[in-house]
Coordinates of C-alpha atoms in Angstrom, one line a residue:
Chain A
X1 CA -2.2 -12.3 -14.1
X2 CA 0.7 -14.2 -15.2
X3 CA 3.9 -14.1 -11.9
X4 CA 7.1 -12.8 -13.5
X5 CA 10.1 -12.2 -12.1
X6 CA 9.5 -8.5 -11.4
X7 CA 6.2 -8.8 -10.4
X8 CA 6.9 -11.5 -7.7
X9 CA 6.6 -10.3 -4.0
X10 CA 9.8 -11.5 -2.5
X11 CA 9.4 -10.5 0.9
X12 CA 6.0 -11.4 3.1
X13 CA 5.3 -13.5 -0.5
X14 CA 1.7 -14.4 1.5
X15 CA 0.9 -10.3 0.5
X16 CA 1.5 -10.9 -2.7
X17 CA -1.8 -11.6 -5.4
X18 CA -1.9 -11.8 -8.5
X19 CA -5.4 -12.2 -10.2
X20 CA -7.2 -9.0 -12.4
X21 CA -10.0 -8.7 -9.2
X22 CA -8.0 -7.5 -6.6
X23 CA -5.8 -5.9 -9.0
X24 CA -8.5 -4.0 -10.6
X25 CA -10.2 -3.1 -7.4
X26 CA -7.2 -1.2 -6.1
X27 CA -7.1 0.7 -9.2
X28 CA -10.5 1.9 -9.4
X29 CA -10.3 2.9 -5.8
X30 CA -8.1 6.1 -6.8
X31 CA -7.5 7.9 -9.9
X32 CA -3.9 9.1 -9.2
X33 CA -0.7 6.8 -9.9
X34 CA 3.3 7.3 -9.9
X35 CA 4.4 6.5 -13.2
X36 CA 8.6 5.9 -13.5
X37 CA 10.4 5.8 -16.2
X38 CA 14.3 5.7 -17.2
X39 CA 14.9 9.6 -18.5
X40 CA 18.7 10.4 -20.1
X41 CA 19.9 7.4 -17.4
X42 CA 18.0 8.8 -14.9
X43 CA 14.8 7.0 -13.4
X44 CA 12.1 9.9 -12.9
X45 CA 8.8 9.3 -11.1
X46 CA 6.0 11.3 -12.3
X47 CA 2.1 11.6 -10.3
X48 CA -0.4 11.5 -13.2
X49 CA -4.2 10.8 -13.4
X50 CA -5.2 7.9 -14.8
X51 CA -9.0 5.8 -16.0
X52 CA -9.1 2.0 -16.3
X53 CA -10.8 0.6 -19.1
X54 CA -11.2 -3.5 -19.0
X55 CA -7.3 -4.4 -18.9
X56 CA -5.8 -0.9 -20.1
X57 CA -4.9 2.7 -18.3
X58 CA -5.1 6.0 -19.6
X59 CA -3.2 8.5 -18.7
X60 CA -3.4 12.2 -20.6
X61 CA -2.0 15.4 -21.0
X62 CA -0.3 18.3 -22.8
X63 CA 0.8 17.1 -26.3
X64 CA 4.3 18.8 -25.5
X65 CA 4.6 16.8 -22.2
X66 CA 8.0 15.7 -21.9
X67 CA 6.4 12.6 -19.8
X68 CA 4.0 12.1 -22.8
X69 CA 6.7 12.2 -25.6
X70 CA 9.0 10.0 -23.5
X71 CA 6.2 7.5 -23.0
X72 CA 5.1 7.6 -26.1
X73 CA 8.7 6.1 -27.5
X74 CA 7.4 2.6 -26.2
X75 CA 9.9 3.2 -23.5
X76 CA 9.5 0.2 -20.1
X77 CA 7.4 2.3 -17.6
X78 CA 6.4 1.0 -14.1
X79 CA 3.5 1.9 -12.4
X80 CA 2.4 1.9 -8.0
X81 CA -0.6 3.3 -6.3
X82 CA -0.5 2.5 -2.6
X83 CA -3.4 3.2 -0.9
X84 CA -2.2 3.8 3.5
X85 CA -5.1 1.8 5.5
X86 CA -3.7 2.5 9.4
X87 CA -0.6 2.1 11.2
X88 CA 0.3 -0.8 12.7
X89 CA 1.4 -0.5 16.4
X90 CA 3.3 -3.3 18.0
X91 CA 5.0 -3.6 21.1
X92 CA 8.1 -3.7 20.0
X93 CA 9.9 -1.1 17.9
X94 CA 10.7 -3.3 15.2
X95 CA 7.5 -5.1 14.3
X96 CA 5.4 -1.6 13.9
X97 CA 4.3 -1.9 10.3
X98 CA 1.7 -0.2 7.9
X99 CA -1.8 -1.9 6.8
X100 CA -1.9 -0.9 3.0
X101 CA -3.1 -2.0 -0.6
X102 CA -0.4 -0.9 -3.2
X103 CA -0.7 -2.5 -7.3
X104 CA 2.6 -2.3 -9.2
X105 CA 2.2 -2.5 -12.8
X106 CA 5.3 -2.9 -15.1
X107 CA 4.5 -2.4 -18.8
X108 CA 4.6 0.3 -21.7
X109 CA 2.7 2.9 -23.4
X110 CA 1.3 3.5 -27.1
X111 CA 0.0 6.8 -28.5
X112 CA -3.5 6.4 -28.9
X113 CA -4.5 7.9 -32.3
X114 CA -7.8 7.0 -33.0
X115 CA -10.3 10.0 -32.2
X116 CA -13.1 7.6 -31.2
X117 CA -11.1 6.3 -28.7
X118 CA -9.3 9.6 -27.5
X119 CA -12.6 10.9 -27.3
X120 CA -13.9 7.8 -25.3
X121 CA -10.5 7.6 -23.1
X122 CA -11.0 11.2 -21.7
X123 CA -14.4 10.3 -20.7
X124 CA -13.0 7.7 -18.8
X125 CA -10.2 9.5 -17.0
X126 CA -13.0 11.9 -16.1
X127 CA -15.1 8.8 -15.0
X128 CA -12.3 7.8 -13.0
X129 CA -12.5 10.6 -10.5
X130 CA -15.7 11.4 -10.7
X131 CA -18.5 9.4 -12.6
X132 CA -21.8 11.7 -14.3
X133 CA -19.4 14.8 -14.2
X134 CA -18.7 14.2 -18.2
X135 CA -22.6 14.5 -18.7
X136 CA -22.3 18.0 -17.0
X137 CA -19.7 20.0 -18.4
X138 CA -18.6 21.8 -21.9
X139 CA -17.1 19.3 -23.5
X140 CA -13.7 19.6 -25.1
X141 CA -13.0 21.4 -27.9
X142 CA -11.4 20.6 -31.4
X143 CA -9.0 22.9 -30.1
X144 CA -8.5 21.6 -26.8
X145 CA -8.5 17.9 -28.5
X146 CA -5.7 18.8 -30.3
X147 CA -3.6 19.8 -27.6
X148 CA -4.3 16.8 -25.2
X149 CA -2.5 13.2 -26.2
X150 CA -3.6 10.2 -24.9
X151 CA -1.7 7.0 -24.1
X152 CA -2.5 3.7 -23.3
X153 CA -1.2 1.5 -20.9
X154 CA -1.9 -2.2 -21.4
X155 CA -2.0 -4.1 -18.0
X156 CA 0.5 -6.8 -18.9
X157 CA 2.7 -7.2 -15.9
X158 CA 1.3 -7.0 -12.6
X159 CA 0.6 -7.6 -8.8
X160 CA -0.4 -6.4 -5.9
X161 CA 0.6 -6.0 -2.3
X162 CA -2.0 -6.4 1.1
X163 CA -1.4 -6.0 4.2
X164 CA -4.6 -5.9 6.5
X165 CA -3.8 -7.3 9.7
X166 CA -3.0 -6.6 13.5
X167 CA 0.3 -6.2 15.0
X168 CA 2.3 -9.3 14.6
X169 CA 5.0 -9.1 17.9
X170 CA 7.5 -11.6 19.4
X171 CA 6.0 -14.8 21.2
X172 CA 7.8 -13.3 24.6
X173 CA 6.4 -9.7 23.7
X174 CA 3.0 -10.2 24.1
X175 CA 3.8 -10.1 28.2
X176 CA 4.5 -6.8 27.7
X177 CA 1.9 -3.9 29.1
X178 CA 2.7 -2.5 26.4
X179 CA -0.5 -0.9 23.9
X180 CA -0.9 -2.4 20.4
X181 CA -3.5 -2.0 17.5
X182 CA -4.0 0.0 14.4
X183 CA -4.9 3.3 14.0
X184 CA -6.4 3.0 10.9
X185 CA -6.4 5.8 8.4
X186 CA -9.1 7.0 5.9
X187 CA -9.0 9.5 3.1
X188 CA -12.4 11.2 3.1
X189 CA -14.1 13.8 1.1
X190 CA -15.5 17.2 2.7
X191 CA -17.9 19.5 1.3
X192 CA -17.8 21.2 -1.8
X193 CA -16.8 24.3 -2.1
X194 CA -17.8 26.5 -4.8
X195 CA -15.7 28.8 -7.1
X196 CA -16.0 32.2 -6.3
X197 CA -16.6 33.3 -9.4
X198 CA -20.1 30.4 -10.1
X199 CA -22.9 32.3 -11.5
X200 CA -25.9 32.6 -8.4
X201 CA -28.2 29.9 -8.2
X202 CA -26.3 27.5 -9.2
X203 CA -27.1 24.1 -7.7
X204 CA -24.8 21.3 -6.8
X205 CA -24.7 18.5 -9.1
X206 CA -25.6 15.4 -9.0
X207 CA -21.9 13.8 -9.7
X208 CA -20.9 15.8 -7.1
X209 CA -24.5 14.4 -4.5
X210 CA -23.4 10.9 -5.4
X211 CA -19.5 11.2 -5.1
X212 CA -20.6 12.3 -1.5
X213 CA -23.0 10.0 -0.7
X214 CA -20.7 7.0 -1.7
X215 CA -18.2 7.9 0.7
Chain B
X1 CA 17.5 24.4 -3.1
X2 CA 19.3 25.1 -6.3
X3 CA 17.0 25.0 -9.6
X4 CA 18.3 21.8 -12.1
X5 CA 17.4 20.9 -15.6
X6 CA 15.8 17.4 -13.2
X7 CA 13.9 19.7 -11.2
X8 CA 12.8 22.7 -12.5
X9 CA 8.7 22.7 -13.2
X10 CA 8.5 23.4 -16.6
X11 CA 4.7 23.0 -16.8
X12 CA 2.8 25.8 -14.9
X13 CA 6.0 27.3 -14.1
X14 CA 4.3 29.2 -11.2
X15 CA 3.4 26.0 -9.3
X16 CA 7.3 25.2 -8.8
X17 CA 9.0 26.0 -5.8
X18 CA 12.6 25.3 -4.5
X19 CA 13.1 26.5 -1.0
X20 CA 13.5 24.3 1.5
X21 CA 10.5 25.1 3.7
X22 CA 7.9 24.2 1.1
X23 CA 10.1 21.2 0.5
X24 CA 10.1 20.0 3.8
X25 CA 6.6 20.9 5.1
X26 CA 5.4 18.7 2.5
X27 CA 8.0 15.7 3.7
X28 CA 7.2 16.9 7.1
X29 CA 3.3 15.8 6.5
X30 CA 3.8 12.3 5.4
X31 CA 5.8 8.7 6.2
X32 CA 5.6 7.2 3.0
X33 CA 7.5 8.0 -0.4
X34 CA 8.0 6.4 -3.9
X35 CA 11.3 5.4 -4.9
X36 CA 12.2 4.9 -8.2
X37 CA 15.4 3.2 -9.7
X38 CA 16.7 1.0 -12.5
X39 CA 16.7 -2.4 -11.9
X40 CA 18.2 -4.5 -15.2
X41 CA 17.3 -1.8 -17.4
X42 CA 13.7 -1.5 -16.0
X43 CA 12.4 1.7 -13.9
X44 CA 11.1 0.1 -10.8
X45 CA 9.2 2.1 -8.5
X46 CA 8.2 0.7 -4.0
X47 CA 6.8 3.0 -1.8
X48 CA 8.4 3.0 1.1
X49 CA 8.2 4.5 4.8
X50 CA 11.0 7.7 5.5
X51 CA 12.3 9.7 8.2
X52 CA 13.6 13.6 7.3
X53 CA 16.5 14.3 9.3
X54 CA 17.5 18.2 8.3
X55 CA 18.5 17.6 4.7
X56 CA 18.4 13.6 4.8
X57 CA 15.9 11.5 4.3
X58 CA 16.4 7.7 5.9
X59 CA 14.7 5.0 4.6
X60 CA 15.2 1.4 6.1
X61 CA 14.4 -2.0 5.8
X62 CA 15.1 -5.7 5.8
X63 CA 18.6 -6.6 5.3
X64 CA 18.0 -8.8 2.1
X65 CA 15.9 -6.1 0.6
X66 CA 16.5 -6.4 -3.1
X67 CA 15.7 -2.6 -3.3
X68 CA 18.3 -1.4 0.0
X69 CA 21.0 -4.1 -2.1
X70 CA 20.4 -1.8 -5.2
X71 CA 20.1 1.7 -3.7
X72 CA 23.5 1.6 -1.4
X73 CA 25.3 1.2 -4.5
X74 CA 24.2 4.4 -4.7
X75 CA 22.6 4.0 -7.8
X76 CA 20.8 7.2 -9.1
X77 CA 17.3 7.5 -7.4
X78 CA 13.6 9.6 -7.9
X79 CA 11.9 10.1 -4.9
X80 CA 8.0 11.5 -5.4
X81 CA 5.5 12.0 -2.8
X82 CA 1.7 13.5 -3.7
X83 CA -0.5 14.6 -1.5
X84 CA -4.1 15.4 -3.5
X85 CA -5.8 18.1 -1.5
X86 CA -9.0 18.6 -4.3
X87 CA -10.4 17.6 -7.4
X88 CA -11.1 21.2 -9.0
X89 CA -14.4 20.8 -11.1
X90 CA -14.5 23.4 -14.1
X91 CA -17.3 24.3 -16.1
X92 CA -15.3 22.7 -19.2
X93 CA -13.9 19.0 -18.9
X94 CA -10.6 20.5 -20.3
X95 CA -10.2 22.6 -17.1
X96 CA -11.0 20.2 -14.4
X97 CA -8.0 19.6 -12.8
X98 CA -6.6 18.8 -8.5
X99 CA -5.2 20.5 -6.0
X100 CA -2.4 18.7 -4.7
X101 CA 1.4 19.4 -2.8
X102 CA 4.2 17.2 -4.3
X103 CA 7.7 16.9 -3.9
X104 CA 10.2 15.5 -6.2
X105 CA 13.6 14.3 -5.4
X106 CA 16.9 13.0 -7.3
X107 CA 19.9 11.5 -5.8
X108 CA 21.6 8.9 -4.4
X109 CA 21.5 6.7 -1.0
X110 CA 24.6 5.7 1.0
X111 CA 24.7 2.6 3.5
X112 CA 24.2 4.2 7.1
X113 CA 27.5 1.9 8.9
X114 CA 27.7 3.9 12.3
X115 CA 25.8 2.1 15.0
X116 CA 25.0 5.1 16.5
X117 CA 23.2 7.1 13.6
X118 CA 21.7 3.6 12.8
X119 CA 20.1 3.8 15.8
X120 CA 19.3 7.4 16.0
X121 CA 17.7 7.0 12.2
X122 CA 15.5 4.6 13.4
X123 CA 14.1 6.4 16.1
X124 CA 13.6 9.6 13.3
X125 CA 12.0 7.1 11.3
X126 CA 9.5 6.4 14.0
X127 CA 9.0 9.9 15.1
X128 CA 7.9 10.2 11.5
X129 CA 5.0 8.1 11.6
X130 CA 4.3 8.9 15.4
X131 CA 5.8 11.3 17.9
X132 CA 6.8 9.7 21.4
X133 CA 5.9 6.1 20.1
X134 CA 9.9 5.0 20.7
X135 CA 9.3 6.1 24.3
X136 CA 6.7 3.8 24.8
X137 CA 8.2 0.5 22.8
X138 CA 10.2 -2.4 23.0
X139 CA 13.5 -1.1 21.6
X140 CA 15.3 -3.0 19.2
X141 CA 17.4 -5.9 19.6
X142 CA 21.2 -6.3 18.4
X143 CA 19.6 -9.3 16.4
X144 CA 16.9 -7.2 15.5
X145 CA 19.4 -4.1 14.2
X146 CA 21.9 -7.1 12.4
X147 CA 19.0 -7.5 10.1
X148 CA 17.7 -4.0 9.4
X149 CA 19.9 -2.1 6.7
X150 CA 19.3 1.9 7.1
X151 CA 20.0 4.1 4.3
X152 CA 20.9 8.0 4.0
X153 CA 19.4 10.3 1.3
X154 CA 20.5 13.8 1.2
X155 CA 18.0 16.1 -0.5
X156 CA 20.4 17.6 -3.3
X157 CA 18.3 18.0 -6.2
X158 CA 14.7 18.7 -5.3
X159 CA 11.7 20.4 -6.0
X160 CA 7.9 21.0 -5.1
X161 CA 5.3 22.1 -7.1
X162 CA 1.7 23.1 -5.4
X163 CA -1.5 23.5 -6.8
X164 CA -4.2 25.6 -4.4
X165 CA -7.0 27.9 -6.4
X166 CA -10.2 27.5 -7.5
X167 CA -10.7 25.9 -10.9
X168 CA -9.7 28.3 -13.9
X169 CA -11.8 28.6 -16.8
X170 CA -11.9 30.0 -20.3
X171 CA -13.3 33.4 -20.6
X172 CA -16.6 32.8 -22.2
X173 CA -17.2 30.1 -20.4
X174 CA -18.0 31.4 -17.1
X175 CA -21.5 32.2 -18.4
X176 CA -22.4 28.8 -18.5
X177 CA -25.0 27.6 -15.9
X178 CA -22.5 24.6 -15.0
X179 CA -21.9 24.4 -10.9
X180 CA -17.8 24.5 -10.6
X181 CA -15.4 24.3 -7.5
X182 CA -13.6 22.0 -5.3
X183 CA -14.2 18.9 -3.6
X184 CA -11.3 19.0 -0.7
X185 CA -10.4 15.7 0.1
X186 CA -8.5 15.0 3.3
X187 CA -6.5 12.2 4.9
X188 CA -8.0 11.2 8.0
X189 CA -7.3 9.2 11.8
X190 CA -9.6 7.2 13.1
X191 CA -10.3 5.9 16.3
X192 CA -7.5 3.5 17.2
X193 CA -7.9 -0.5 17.4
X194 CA -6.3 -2.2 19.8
X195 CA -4.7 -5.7 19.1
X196 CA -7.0 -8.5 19.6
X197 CA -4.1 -10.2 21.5
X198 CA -4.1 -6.9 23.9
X199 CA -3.9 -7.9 27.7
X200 CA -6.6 -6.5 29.6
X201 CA -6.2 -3.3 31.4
X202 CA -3.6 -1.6 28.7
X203 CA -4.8 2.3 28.0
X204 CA -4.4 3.8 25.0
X205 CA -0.9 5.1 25.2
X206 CA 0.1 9.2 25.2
X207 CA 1.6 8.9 21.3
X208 CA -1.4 7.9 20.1
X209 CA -4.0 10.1 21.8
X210 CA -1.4 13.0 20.8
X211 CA -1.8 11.6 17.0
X212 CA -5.8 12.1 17.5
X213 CA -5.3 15.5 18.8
X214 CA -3.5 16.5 16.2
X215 CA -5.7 15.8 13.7

């Protein structure tokens, strides 16, 4: 990915990277990103789902989204997912410091109009969060078609930002009988829990089975 | 909190809430935010860690920061921070959907000039992350204070919006034999790791065996 001025990491530059590998392997590690944008002067920040596709997002929702019909204008957008790892304990106040993996994408959107790829981009937002769970469900609707919109973020501008290290203290600190280390932290997924309204003898699925086993 | 044209939900208008307790249990329950701000015309959006102080937040860093230079011209400001709780599987792809807690702030930082709430931020800051850790620590330095620049956010405009229920279906289709529910995902501790560089014979300290209880 080509360095521009915005996406340059200033400070700790040695955190900074730039190629599509890391950068794609943050973002298929979640599914949920802040998306900012500048709204009547005002910047707003906005959680939304996304899927990746090769070098594009996807991100969805109501057609009457004021997100979406901002968005939509072509309007600059900027994009972070930041993934915690641990917290970094030092033995001094100042050097305590986070272990993390954040990708900050600058770019803009276009309304995807194509049905074939609506169609295909919803399947990959629902791949996103949970792959095989699109070969389970009711599908969408004409009528539910119609009231989604789909926009497409290509992934022109960006970097991301890794710190996976332990505590880095003062030469003179490390004297100290003071505790350091990381207490790392992990986001994990717990058993499902069914709706109380499923029909009896329902089984689990298997999206669900191999969402589990992979964590 | 008092409802604004900024923060008023106007999607699922039931999921919005405005009163100060939500608001802050949510802050209460995590260190790091998103901030948002325009930078040369472009919405730029770093996470970054806080400290909640009854109606301020306090974010801090390095003295050069390009982000602190902006903000404490008191530039307007979006604050978001998500917490995903579930992803809601529905019998329909339409419906699937998460459970999640988010909070969404506007307003405007001020440089924090007073030594003594620039010290006391810092310690709220810390508490943040980890209770009774500034007990334990190396306290700053005056050369380490000269180069941290603290900033003051009060929560003016500000809103949460919550989503907690199983998934929600359309009528007919809760006759279809297609499993639905929740898969709760959590945010989790793990067992500390102590520094490499650790001299021998240091215990794991009383702030960090509290964080593990807590959990």
């Amino acid at each position: 990915m080509k360095v521009t001025k915005k996406t340059k990491v200033i400070r700790s530059p040695k955190r900074g990277f730039y190629d599509k590998e890391t950068i794609y392997k943050i973002l298929d590690n979640h599914f949920i990103c802040q998306i900012a944008f500048v709204y009547e002067g005002y910047p707003v920040i906005i959680p939304t789902i996304y899927g990746r596709d090769n070098n594009n997002l996807y991100i969805h929702g109501a057609t009457v989204s004021r997100m979406l019909l901002e968005l939509e204008k072509g309007v600059p957008l900027s994009i972070n997912i930041t993934q915690t790892d641990g917290i970094v304990l030092a033995r001094s106040a100042f050097h305590h410091s986070l272990n993390y993996q954040s990708v900050t994408i600058f770019g803009e959107a276009t309304l995807v109009t194509s049905e074939n790829e609506r169609y295909k981009a919803l399947k990959i937002i629902s791949d996103q969060i949970i792959p095989f769970r699109w070969e389970e469900v009711r599908l969408p609707s004409k009528k539910e078609l119609k009231a989604t919109k789909i926009l497409k973020i290509p992934i022109v501008e960006a970097s991301a930002k890794i710190r996976k290290e332990p505590p880095s203290d003062e030469k003179e600190d490390y004297n100290l009988s003071i505790w350091a280390g990381e207490i790392p932290i992990t986001s994990t997924i717990q058993n499902p829990i069914s709706d109380p309204k499923l029909k009896e003898g329902i089984p689990i699925p298997e999206s669900v089975k191999k969402l589990m086993k992979k964590e």
